Tab-separated table of C-alpha atoms in Angstrom:
chain	number	residue	atom	x	y	z
J	82	UNK	CA	130.250	55.790	48.419
J	83	UNK	CA	132.186	53.979	51.137
J	84	UNK	CA	130.593	51.709	53.693
J	85	UNK	CA	131.764	53.964	56.524
J	86	UNK	CA	129.422	56.787	55.572
J	87	UNK	CA	126.318	54.693	54.886
J	88	UNK	CA	125.345	54.021	58.503
J	89	UNK	CA	126.494	57.124	60.336
J	90	UNK	CA	123.912	59.136	62.252
J	91	UNK	CA	124.100	62.881	61.563
J	92	UNK	CA	125.922	64.698	64.377
J	93	UNK	CA	122.957	66.971	65.097
J	94	UNK	CA	120.655	64.016	65.727
J	95	UNK	CA	123.103	61.958	67.778
J	96	UNK	CA	124.027	64.893	70.050
J	97	UNK	CA	120.441	65.916	70.755
J	98	UNK	CA	119.122	62.459	71.655
J	99	UNK	CA	119.915	61.043	75.103
J	100	UNK	CA	121.718	57.711	75.059
J	101	UNK	CA	119.804	54.659	76.204
J	102	UNK	CA	122.428	54.171	78.937
J	103	UNK	CA	121.387	57.555	80.389
J	104	UNK	CA	118.137	55.944	81.562
J	105	UNK	CA	117.606	53.123	84.037
J	106	UNK	CA	114.764	50.680	84.444
J	107	UNK	CA	113.148	50.557	87.877
J	108	UNK	CA	114.984	47.289	88.539
J	109	UNK	CA	118.357	48.852	87.633
J	110	UNK	CA	117.653	51.956	89.738
J	111	UNK	CA	116.602	49.814	92.717
J	112	UNK	CA	119.868	47.862	92.455
J	113	UNK	CA	121.858	51.114	92.279
J	114	UNK	CA	120.079	52.462	95.352
J	115	UNK	CA	120.201	49.063	97.082
J	116	UNK	CA	116.483	49.078	97.818
J	117	UNK	CA	113.673	46.680	97.016
J	118	UNK	CA	111.951	47.233	93.669
J	119	UNK	CA	108.565	47.641	95.413
J	120	UNK	CA	110.035	50.276	97.728
J	121	UNK	CA	111.268	52.247	94.739
J	122	UNK	CA	107.877	51.998	93.001
J	123	UNK	CA	106.233	53.391	96.163
J	124	UNK	CA	108.744	56.261	96.352
J	125	UNK	CA	108.052	57.054	92.689
J	126	UNK	CA	104.310	57.016	93.387
J	127	UNK	CA	104.847	59.460	96.264
J	128	UNK	CA	106.883	61.764	94.000
J	129	UNK	CA	110.086	61.321	95.999
J	130	UNK	CA	112.349	60.230	93.142
J	131	UNK	CA	113.698	62.769	90.613
J	132	UNK	CA	114.223	62.133	86.925
J	133	UNK	CA	111.306	59.742	86.452
J	134	UNK	CA	109.861	59.594	82.951
J	135	UNK	CA	106.722	57.703	82.061
J	136	UNK	CA	106.454	56.435	78.493
J	137	UNK	CA	103.002	54.905	78.380
J	138	UNK	CA	103.155	52.199	81.028
J	139	UNK	CA	106.955	52.090	81.075
J	140	UNK	CA	108.989	53.982	83.669
J	141	UNK	CA	112.554	55.124	83.096
J	142	UNK	CA	114.749	57.076	85.497
J	143	UNK	CA	117.528	59.437	84.424
J	144	UNK	CA	120.786	58.048	85.802
J	145	UNK	CA	122.305	61.516	86.398
J	146	UNK	CA	119.286	62.773	88.367
J	147	UNK	CA	119.257	59.644	90.503
J	148	UNK	CA	122.976	59.753	91.306
J	149	UNK	CA	122.903	63.487	92.150
J	150	UNK	CA	119.797	63.014	94.290
J	151	UNK	CA	121.238	60.014	96.118
J	152	UNK	CA	124.337	61.918	97.215
J	153	UNK	CA	122.318	64.861	98.559
J	154	UNK	CA	119.313	62.994	99.934
J	155	UNK	CA	118.865	63.607	103.643
J	156	UNK	CA	115.087	63.286	103.836
J	157	UNK	CA	112.961	60.396	105.060
J	158	UNK	CA	113.636	56.852	103.906
J	159	UNK	CA	112.370	55.879	100.479
J	160	UNK	CA	108.659	55.151	100.479
J	161	UNK	CA	107.934	57.063	103.698
J	162	UNK	CA	105.630	60.068	103.744
J	163	UNK	CA	107.278	63.394	104.453
């Protein structure tokens, strides 16, 4: 058995799992959006941000959802009530 095949992840598993880079922390998302971290937390609380996943106490935001939303967002400023 060669060393190349010992550590490979089966294709079915690797294709079905999202990559870690597909998700952003709140700090990374705030930097991408150029807003304060607290502003982004408030917008998440108000349900204004798409792609938010809660894993226990940890929040992660899907990069694709955030980028698509940012380009088409014409609503109120982040953190403001609609």
